[in-house]
Coordinates of N, CA and C and ligand atoms in Angstrom, one line a residue:
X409 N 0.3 20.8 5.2 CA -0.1 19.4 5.1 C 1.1 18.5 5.0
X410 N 1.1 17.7 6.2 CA 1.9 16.3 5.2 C 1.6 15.5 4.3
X411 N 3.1 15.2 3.9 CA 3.0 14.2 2.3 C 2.6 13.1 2.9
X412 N 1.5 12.5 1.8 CA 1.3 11.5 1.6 C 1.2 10.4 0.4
X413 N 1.5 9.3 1.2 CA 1.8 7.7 0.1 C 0.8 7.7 -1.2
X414 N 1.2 7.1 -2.2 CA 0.7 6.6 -2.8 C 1.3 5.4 -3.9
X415 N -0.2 4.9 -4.5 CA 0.7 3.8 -5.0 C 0.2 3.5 -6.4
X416 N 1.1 3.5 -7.2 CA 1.2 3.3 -8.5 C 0.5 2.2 -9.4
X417 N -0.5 1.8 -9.2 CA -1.9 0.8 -9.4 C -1.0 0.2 -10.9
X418 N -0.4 0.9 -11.9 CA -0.6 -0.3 -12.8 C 1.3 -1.0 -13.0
X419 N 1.9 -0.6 -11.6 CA 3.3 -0.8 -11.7 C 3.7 -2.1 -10.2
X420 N 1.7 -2.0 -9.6 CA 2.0 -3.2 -8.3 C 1.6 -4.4 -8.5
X421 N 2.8 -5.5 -8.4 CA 2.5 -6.3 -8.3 C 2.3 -7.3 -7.3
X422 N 1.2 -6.7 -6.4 CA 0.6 -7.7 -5.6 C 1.5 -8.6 -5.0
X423 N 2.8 -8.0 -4.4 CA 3.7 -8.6 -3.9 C 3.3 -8.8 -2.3
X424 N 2.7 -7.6 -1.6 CA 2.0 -7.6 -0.3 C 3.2 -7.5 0.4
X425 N 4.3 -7.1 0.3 CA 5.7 -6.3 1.1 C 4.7 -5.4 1.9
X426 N 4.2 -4.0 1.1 CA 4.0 -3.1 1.9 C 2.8 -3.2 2.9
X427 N 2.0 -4.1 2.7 CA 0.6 -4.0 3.6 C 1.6 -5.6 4.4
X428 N 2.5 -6.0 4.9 CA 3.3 -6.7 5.9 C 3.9 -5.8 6.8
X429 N 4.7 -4.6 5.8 CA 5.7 -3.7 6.9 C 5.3 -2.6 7.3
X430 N 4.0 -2.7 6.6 CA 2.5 -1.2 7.0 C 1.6 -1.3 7.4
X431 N 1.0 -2.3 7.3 CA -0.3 -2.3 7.6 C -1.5 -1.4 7.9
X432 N -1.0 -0.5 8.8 CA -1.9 0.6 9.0 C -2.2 1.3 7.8
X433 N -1.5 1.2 7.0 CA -1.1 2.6 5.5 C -1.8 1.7 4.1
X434 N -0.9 0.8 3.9 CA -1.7 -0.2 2.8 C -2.3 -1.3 3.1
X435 N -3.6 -1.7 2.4 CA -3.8 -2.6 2.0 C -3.9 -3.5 0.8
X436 N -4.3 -4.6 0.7 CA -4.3 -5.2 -0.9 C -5.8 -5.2 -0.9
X437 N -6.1 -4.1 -2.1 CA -7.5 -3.8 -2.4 C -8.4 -4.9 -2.4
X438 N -9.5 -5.1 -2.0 CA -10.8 -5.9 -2.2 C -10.5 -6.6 -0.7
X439 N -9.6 -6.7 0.1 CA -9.1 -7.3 1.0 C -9.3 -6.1 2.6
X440 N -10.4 -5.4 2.4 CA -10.4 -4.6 3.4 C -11.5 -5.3 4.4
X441 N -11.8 -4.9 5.9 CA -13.0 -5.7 6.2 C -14.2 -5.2 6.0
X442 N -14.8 -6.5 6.1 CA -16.7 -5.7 5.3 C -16.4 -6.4 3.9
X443 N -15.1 -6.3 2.9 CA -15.5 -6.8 1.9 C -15.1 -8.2 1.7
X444 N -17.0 -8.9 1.1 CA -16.6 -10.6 1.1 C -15.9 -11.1 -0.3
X445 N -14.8 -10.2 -1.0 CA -14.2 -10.8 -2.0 C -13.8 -11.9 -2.3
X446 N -13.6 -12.9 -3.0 CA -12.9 -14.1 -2.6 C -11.9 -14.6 -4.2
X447 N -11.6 -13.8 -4.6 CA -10.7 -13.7 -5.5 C -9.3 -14.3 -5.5
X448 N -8.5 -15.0 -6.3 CA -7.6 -15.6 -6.0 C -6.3 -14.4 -5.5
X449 N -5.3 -15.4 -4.3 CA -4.6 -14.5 -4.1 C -3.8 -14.0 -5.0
X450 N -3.2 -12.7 -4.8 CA -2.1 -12.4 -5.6 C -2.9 -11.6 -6.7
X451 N -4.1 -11.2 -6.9 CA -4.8 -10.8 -7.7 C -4.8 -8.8 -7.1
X452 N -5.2 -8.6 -6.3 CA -5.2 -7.2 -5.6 C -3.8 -6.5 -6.0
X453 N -4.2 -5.3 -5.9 CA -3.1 -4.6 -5.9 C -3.7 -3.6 -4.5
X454 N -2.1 -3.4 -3.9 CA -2.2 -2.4 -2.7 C -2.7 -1.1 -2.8
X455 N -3.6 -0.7 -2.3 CA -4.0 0.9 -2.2 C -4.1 1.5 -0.6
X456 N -3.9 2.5 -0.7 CA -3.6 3.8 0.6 C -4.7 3.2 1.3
X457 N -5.1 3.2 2.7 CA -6.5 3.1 3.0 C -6.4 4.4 4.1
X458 N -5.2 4.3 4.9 CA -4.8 5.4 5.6 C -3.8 5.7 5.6
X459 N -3.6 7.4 5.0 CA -2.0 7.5 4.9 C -1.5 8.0 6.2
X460 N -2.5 8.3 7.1 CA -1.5 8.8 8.3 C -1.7 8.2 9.4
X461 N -1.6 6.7 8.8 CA -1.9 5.5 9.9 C -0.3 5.4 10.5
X462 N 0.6 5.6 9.9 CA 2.3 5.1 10.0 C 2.9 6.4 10.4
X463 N 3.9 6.5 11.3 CA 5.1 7.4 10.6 C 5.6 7.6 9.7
X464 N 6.1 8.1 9.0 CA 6.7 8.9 7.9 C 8.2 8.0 7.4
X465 N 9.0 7.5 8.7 CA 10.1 6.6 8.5 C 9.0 4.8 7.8
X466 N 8.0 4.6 8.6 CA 7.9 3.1 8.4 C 7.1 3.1 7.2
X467 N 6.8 4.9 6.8 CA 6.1 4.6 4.9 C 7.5 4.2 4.1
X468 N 8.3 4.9 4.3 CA 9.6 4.9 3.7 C 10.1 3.5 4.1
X469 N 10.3 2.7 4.8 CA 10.6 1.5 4.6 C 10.1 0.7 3.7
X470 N 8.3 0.8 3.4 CA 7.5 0.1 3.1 C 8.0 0.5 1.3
X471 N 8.2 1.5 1.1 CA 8.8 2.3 -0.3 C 10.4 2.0 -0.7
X472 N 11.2 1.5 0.2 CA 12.2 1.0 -0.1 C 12.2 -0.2 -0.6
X473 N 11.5 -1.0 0.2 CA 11.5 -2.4 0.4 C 10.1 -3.4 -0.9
X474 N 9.1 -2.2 -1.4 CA 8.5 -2.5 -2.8 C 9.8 -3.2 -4.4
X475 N 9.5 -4.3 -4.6 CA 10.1 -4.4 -5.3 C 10.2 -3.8 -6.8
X476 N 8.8 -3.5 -6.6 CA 8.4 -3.0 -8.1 C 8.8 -1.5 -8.1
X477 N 8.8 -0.7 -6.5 CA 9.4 0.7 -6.3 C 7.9 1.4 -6.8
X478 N 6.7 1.0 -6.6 CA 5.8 2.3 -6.8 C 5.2 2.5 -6.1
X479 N 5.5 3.0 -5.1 CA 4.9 4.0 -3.8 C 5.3 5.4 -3.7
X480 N 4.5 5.9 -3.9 CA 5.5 7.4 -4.2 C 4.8 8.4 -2.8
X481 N 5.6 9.8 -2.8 CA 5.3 10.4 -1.6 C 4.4 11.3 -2.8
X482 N 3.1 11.8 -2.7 CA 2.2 13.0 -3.4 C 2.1 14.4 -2.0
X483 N 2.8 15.6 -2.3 CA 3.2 16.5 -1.8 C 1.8 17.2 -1.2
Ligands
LIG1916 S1 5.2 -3.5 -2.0 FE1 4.9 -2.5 -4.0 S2 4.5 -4.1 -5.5 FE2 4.3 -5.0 -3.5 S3 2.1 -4.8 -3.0 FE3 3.1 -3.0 -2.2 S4 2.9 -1.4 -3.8 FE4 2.5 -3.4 -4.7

């Protein structure tokens, strides 16, 4: 199996880096389609929706480039 992403729910802050330079891989939860959330922005935190939407380099950018740094690889 490949590794895949995950993200550290109480260390994100809803900065939306990773679901810009991923999109395929994260999104900012309640913000998926189908859901009519309407919650102020900046409120979501990012979660996996598909981890093997991306290559393996452009998760790793998206993990670099987190300010908060909680995206981790789960083995
Ligand atoms: S880049 Fe990091 S802090 Fe920003 S939304 Fe993604 S997981 Fe959260």
């Amino acid at each position: 199996m490949p590794r895949t992403p995950a993200v550290d729910q109480e260390c994100c802050i809803s900065c939306e880096v990773c679901t810009q330079v991923c999109p395929d891989v994260f999104v900012m939860e309640g913000e998926e389609e189908g859901h009519g959330h309407d919650h102020a922005h900046g409120e979501h935190k990012s979660i996996v929706h598909n981890p093997f939407g991306a290559p393996e380099a452009t998760i790793e950018e998206a993990m670099d480039r987190c300010p908060a740094a909680c995206i981790y690889w789960v083995d």
